[in-house]
PDB file of C-alpha atoms in Angstrom:
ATOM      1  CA  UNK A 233      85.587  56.279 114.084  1.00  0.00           C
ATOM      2  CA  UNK A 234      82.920  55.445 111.421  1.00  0.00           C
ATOM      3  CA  UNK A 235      80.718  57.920 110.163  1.00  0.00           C
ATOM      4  CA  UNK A 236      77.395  58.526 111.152  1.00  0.00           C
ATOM      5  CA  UNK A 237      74.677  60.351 108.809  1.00  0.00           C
ATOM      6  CA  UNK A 238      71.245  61.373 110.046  1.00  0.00           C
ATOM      7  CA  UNK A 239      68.286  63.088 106.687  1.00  0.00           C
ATOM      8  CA  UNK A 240      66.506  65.914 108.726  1.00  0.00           C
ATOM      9  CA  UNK A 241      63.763  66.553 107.030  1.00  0.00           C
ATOM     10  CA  UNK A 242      61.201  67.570 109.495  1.00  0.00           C
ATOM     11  CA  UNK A 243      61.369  69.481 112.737  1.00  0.00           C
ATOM     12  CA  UNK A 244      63.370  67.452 115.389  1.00  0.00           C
ATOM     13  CA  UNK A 245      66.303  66.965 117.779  1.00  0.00           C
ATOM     14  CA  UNK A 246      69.854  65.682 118.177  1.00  0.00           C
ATOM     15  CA  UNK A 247      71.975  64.252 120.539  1.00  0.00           C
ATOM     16  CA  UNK A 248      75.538  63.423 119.381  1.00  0.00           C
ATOM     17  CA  UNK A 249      77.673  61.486 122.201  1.00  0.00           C
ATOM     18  CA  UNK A 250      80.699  61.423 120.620  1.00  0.00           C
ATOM     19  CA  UNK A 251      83.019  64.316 121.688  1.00  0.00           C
ATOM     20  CA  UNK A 252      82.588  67.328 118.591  1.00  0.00           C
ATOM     21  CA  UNK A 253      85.590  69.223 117.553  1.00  0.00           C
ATOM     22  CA  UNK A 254      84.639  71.274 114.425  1.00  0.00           C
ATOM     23  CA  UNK A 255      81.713  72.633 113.126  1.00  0.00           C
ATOM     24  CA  UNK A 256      80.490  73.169 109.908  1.00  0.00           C
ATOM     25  CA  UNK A 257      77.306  74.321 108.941  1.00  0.00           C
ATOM     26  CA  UNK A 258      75.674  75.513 105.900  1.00  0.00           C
ATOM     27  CA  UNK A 259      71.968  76.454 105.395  1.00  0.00           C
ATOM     28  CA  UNK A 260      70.142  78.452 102.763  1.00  0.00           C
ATOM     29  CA  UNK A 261      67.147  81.100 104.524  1.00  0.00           C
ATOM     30  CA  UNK A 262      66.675  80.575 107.641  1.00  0.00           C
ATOM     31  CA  UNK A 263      68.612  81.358 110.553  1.00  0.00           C
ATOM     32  CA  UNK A 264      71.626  79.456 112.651  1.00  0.00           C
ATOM     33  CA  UNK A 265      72.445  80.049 116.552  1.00  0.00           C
ATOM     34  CA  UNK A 266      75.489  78.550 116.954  1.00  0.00           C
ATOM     35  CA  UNK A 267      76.374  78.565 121.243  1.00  0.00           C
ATOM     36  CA  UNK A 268      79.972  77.063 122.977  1.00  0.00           C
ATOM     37  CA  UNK A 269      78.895  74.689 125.982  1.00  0.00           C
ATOM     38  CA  UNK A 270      81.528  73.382 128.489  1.00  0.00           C
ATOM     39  CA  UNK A 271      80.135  69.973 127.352  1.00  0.00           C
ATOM     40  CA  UNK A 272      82.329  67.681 125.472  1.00  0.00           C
ATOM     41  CA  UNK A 273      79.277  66.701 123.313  1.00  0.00           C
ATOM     42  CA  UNK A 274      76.834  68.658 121.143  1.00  0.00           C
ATOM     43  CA  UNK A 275      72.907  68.650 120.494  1.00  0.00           C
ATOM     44  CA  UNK A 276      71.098  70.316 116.990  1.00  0.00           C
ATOM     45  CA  UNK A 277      67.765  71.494 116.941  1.00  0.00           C
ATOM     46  CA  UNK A 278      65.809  71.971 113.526  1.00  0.00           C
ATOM     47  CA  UNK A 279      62.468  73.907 114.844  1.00  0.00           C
ATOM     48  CA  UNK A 280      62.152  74.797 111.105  1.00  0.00           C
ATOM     49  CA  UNK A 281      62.565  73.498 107.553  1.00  0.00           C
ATOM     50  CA  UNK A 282      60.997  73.677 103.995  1.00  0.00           C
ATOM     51  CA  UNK A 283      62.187  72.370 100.843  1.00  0.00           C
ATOM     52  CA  UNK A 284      65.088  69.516 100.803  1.00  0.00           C
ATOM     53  CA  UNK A 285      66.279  67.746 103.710  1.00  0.00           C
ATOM     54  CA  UNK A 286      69.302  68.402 105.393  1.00  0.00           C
ATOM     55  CA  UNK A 287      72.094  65.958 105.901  1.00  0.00           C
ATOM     56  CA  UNK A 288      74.185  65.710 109.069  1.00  0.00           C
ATOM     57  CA  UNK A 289      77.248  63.997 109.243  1.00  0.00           C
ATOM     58  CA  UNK A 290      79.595  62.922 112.480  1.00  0.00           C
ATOM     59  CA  UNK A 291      82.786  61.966 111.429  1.00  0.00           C
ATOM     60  CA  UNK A 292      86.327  62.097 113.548  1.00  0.00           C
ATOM     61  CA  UNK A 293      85.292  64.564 115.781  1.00  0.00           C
ATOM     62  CA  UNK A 294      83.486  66.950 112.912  1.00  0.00           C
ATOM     63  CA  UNK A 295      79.992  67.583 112.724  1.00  0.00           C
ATOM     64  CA  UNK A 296      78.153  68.603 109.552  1.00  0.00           C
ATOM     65  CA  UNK A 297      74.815  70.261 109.048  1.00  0.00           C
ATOM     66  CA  UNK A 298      73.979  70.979 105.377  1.00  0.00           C
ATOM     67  CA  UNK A 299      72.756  70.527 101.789  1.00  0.00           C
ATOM     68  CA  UNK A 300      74.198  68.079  99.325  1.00  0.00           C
ATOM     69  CA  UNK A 301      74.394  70.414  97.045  1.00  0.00           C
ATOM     70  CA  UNK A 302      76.071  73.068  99.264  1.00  0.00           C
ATOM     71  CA  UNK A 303      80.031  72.653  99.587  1.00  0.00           C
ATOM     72  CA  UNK A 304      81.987  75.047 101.307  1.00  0.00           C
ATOM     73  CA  UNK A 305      84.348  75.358  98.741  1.00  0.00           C
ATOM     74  CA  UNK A 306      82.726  77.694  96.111  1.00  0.00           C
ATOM     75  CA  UNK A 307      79.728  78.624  98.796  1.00  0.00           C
ATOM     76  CA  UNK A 308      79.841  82.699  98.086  1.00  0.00           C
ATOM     77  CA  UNK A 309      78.853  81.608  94.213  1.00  0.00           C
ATOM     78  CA  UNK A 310      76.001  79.342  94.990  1.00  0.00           C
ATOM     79  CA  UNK A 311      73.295  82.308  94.733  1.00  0.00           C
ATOM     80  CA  UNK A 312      74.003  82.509  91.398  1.00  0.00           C
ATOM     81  CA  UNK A 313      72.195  78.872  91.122  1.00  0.00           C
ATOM     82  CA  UNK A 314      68.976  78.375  90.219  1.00  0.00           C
ATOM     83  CA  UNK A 315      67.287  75.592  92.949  1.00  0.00           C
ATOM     84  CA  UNK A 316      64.074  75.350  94.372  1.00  0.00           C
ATOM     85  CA  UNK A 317      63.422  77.163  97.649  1.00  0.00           C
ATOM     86  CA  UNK A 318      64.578  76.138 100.863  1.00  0.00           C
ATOM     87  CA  UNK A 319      64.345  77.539 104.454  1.00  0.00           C
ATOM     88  CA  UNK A 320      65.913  75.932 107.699  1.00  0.00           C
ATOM     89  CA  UNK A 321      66.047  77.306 111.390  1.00  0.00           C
ATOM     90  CA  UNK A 322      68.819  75.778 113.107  1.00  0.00           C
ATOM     91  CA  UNK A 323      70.457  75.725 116.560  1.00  0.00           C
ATOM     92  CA  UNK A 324      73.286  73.850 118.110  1.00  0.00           C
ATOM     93  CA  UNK A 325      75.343  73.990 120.874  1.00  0.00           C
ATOM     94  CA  UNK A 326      78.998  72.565 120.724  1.00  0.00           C
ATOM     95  CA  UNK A 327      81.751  72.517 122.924  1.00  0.00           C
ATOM     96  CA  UNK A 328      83.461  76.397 123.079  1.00  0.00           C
ATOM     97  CA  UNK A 329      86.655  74.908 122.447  1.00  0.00           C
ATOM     98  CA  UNK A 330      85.390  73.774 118.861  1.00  0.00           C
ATOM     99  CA  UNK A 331      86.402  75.030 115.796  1.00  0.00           C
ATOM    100  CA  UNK A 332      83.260  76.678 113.715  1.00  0.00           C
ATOM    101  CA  UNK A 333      82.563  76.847 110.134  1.00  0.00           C
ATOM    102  CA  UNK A 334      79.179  78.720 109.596  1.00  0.00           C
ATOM    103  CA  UNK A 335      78.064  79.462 105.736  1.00  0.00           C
ATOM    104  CA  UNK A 336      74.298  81.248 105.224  1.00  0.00           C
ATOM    105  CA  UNK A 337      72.577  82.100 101.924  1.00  0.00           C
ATOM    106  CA  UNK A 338      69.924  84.746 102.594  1.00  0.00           C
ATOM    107  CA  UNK A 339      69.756  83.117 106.491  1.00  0.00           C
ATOM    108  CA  UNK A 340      70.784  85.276 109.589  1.00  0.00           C
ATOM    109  CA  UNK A 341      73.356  83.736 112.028  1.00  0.00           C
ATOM    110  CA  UNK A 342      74.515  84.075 115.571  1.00  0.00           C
ATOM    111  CA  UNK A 343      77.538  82.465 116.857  1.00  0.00           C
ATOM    112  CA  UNK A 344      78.502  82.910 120.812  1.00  0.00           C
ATOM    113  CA  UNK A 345      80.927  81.768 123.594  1.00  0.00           C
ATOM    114  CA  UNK A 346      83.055  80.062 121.059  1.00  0.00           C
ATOM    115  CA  UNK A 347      86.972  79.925 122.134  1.00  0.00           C
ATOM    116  CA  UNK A 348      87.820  77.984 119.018  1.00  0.00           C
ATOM    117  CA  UNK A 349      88.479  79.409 115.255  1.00  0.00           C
ATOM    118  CA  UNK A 350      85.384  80.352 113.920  1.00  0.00           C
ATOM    119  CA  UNK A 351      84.799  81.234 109.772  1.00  0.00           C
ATOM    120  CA  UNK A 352      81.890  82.771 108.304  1.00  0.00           C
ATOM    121  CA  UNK A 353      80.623  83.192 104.590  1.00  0.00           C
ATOM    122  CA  UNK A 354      77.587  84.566 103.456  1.00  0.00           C
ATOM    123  CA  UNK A 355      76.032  85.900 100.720  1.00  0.00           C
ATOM    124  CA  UNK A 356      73.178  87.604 102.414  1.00  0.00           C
ATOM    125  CA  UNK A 357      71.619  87.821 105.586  1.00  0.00           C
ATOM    126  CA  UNK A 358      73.115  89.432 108.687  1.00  0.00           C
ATOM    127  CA  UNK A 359      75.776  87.928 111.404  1.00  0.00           C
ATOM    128  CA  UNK A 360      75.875  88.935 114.854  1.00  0.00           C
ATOM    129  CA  UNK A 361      79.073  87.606 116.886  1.00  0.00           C
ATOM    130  CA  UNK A 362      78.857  87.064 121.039  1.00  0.00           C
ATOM    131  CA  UNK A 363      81.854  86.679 123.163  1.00  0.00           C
ATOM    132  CA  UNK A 364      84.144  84.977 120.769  1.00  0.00           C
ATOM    133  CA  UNK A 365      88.012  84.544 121.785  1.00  0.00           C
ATOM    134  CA  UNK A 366      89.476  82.707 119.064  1.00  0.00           C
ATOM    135  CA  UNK A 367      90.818  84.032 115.810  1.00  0.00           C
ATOM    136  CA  UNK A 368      87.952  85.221 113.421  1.00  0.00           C
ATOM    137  CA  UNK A 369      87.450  85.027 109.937  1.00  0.00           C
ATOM    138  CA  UNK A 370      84.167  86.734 108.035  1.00  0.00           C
ATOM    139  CA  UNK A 371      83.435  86.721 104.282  1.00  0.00           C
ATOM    140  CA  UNK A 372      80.407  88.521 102.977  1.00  0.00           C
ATOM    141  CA  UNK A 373      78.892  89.796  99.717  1.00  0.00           C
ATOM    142  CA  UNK A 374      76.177  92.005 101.422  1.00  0.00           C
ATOM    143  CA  UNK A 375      75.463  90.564 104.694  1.00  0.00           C
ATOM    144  CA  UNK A 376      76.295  92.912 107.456  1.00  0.00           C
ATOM    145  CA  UNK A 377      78.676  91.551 110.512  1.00  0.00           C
ATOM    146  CA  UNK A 378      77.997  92.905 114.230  1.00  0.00           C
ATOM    147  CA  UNK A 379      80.642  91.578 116.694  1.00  0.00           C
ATOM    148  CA  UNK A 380      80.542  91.875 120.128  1.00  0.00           C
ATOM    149  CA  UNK A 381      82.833  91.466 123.087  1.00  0.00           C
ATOM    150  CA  UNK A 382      85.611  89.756 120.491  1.00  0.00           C
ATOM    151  CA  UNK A 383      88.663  89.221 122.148  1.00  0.00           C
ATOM    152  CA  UNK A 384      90.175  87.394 119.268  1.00  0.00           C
ATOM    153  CA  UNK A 385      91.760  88.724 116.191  1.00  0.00           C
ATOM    154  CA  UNK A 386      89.512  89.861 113.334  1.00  0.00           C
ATOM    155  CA  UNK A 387      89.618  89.130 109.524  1.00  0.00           C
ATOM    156  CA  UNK A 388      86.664  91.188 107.703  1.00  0.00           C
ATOM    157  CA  UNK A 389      85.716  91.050 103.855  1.00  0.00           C
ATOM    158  CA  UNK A 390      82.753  92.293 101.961  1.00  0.00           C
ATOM    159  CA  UNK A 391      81.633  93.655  98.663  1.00  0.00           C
ATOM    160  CA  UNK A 392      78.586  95.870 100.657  1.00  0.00           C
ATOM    161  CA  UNK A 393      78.160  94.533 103.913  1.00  0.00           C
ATOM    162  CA  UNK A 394      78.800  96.843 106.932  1.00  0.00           C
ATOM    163  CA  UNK A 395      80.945  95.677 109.885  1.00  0.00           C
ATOM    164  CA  UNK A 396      80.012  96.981 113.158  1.00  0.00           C
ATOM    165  CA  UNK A 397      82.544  96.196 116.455  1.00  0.00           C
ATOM    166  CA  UNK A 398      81.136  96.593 120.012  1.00  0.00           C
ATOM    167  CA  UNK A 399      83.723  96.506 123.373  1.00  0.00           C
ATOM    168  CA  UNK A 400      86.091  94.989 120.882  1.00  0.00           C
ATOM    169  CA  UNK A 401      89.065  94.063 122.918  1.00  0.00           C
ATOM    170  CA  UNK A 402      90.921  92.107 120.530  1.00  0.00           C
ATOM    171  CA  UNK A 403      94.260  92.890 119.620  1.00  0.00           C
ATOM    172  CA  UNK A 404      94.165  93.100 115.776  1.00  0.00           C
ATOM    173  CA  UNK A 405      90.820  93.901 113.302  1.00  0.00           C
ATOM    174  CA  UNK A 406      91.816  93.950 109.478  1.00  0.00           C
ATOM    175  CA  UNK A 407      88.721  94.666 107.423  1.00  0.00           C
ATOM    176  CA  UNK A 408      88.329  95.230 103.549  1.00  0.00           C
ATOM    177  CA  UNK A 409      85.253  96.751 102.094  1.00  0.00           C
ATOM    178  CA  UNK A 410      83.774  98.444  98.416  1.00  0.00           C
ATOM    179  CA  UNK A 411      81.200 100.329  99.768  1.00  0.00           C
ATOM    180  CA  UNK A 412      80.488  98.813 103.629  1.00  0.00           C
ATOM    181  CA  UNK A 413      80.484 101.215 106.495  1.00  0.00           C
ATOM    182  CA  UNK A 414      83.225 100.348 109.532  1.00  0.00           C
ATOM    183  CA  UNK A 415      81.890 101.440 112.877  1.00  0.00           C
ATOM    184  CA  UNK A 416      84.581  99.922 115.662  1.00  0.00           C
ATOM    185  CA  UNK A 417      83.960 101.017 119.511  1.00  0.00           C
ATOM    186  CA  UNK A 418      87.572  99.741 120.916  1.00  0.00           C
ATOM    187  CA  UNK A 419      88.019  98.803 124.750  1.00  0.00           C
ATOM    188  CA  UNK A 420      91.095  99.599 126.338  1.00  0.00           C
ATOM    189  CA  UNK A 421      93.805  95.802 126.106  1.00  0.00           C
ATOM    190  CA  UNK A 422      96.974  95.212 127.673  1.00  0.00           C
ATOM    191  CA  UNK A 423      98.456  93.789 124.276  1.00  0.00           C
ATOM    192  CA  UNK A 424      99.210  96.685 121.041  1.00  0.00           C
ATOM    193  CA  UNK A 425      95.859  97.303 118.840  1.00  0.00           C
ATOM    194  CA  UNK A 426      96.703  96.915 115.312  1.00  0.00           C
ATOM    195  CA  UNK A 427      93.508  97.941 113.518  1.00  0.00           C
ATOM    196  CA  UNK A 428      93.773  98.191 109.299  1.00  0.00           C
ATOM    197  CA  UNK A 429      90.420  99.247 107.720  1.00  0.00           C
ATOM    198  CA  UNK A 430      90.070  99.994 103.869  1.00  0.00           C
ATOM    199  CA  UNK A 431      87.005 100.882 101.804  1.00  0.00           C
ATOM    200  CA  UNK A 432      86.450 102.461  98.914  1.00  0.00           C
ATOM    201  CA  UNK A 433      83.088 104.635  99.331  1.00  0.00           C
ATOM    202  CA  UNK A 434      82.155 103.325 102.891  1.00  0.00           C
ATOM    203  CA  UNK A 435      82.402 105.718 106.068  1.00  0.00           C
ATOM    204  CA  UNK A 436      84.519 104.683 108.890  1.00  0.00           C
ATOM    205  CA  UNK A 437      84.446 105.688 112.712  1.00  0.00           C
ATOM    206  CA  UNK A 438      86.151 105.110 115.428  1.00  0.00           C
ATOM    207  CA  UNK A 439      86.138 105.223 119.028  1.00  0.00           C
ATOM    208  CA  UNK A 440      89.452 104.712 120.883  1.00  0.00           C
ATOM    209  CA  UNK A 441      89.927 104.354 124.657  1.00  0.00           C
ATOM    210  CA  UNK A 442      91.265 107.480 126.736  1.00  0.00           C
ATOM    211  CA  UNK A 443      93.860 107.490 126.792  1.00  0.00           C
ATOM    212  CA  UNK A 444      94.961 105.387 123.474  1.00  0.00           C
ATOM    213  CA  UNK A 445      98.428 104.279 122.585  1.00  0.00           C
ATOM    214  CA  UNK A 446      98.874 103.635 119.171  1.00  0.00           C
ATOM    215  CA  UNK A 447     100.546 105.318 115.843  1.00  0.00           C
ATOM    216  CA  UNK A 448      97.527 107.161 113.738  1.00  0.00           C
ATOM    217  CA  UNK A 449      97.339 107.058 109.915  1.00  0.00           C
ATOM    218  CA  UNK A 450      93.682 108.107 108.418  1.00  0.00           C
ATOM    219  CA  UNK A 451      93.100 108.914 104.972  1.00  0.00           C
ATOM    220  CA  UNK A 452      90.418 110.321 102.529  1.00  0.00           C
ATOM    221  CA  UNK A 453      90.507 111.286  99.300  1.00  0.00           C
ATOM    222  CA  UNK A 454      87.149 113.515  99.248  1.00  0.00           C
ATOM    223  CA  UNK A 455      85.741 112.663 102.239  1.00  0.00           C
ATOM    224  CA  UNK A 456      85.054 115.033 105.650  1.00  0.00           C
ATOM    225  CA  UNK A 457      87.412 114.149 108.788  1.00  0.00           C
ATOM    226  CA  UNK A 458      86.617 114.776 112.362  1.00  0.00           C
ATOM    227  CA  UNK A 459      89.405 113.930 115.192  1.00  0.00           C
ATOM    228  CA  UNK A 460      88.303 114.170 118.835  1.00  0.00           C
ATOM    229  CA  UNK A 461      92.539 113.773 119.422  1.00  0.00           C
ATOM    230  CA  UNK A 462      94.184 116.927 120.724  1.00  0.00           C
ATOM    231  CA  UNK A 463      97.534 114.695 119.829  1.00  0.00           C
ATOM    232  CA  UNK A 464      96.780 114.583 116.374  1.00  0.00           C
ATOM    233  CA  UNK A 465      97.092 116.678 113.632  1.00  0.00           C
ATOM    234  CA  UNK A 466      94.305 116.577 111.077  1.00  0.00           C
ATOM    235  CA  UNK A 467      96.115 117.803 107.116  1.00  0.00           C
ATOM    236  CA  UNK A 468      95.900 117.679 103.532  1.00  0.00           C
ATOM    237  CA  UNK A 469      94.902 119.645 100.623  1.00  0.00           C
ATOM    238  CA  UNK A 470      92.707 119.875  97.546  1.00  0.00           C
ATOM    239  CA  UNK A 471      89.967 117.278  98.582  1.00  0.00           C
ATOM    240  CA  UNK A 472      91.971 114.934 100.424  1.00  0.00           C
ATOM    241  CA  UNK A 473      92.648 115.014 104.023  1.00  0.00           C
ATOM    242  CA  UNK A 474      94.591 112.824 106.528  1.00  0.00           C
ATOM    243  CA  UNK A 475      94.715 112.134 110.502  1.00  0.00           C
ATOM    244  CA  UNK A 476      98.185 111.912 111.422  1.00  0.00           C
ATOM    245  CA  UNK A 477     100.413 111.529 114.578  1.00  0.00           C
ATOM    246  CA  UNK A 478     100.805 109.626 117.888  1.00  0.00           C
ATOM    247  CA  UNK A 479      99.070 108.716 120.968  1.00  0.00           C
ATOM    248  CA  UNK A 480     100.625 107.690 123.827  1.00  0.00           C
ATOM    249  CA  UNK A 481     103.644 105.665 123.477  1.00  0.00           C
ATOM    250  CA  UNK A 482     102.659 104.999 119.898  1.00  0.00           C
ATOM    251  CA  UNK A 483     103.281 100.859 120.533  1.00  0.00           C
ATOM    252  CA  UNK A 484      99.799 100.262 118.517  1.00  0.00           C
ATOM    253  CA  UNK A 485      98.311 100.802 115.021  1.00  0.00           C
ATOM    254  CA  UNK A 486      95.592 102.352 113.455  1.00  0.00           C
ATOM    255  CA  UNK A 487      95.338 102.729 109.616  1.00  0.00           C
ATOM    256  CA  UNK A 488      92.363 103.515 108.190  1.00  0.00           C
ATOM    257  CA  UNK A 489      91.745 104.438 104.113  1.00  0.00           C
ATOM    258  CA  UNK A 490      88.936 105.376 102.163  1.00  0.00           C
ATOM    259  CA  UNK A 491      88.254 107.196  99.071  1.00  0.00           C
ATOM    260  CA  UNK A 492      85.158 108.971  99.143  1.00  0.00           C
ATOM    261  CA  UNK A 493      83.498 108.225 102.755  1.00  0.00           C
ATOM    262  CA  UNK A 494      84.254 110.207 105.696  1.00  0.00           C
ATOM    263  CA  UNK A 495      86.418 109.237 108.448  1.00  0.00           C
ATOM    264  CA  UNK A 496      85.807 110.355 112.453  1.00  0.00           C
ATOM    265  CA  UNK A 497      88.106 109.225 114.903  1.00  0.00           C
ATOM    266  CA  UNK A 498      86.274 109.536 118.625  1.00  0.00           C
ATOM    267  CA  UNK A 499      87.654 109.342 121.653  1.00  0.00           C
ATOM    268  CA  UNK A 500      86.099 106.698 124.984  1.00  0.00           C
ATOM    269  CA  UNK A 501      86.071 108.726 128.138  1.00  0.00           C
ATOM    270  CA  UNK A 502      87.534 107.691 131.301  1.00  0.00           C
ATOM    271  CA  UNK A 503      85.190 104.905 133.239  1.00  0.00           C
ATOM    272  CA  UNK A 504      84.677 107.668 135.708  1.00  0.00           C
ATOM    273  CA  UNK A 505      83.282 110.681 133.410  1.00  0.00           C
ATOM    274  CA  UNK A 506      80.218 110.738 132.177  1.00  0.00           C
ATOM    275  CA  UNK A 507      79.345 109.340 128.927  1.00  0.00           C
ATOM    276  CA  UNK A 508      78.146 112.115 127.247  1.00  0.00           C
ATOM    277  CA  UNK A 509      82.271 113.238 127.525  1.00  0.00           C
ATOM    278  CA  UNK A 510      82.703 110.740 124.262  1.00  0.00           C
ATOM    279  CA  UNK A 511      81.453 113.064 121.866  1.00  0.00           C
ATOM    280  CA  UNK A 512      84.000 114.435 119.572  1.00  0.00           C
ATOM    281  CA  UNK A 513      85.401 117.786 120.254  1.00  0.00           C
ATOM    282  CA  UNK A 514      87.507 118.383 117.197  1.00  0.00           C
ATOM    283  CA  UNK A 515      85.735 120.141 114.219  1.00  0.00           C
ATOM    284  CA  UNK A 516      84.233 117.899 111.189  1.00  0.00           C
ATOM    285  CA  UNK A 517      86.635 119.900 108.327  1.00  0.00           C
TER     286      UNK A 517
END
């Protein structure tokens, strides 16, 4: 299939007939709104832009939205450059089944109702995630990542950047932080959770469903713990303390490390209590 290339340098809209597969989009300020259709083709909307144009690309089933000058490869080192400014507001919407590659300098991005693979860098600006099922991959220096009803498994990197997971259902969540904050609000799944979150000065909480099945490990060198888990046994001496033991069958994981941040562990009531019952009843030591 030849390629087709469109300049966008004004405020407009596109159709693309071809069937899309992948996404890949890459802006500088601004904001993207990425949304999955049940549509085999995809439209763009620019209802914003300042400084150079933007090139998009259709080739073999991929479409392309960006800069010349902005390759993926590299992208988390382009702030360092020194370019006039540049602000685009762009939304598309692409078949769910499509894989999505969204990169933002200083922009804000929401991507939602995608079943595909979807991978995010940013340097700055904050990413909210809708209703994703595929696999998920998230790169940040300080931009902040909110995901919401994600049923697929979770890959989460950042120098500063906070991650923040809402009715996550998915069955794994890996995240890697210096000095981010994890906040993870788990829903109850049929498959194992394997959660793994590490940061170095960050604070970490989580709320598990009642009643939880996985193996607990939680540790902080000189932070404060608080365990809502009758089940588990909160330890340690000098300044470091740990959350250890079991709940349930012990068929998931949970493995959470940090060196100076605090770590509480909260429990999800029933569906039938009232919701006030989520508050932690173990003491904050």
């Amino acid at each position: 299939m030849p390629e087709s290339t469109w300049s966008v340098a004004e405020p407009q809209r596109l159709t693309f007939d071809a069937p899309v597969t992948a996404l890949s989009v890459r802006i500088v300020n601004g904001a993207v709104n990425v949304v999955g259709t049940e549509e085999a083709t995809a439209r763009l909307e620019v209802s914003g832009i300042e400084g150079p144009p933007l090139i998009v690309t259709q080739r073999d089933g991929t479409l392309t939205v960006t800069y010349e000058d902005l390759p993926w490869k590299g992208f988390l080192s382009w702030l360092d450059r020194k370019t006039p400014r540049r602000h685009a507001v762009v939304s598309l919407a692409v078949p769910s089944g499509a894989a999505v590659e969204v990169g933002v300098v200083g922009a804000g991005a929401v991507v939602s109702g995608i079943r595909g693979r979807t991978e995010l860098r940013g340097v700055t600006g904050d990413t909210t995630l809708v209703g994703l099922a595929g696999v998920v991959r998230a790169e940040t220096v300080s931009g902040n990542l909110e995901a919401q009803a994600v049923t697929g498994d979770l890959r989460f990197q950042s120098v500063s950047g906070d991650l923040t997971v809402v009715e996550g259902a998915g069955t794994s969540v890996r995240a890697e932080s210096v000095s981010g904050h994890m906040v993870l609000d788990v829903d109850a799944s049929p498959k194992p959770t394997d959660i793994r979150l590490t940061t170095v000065s960050g604070e970490i909480a989580i709320r598990l469903p009642h009643p939880a099945d996985a193996k607990v490990e939680a540790n902080t060198a000189s932070g404060a713990v608080s365990n809502a888990f009758e089940d588990l046994r909160v330890g340690g001496q000098w300044g470091a303390k740990k959350i250890t033991g079991t709940l349930g069958a012990g068929t998931g994981k949970l493995k959470a490390t940090t060196v100076s941040g605090s770590i509480a562990l909260l429990r999800r009531p029933p569906a039938e209590d009232d919701q006030y019952d989520a508050e932690p009843t173990g003491k904050v030591l």
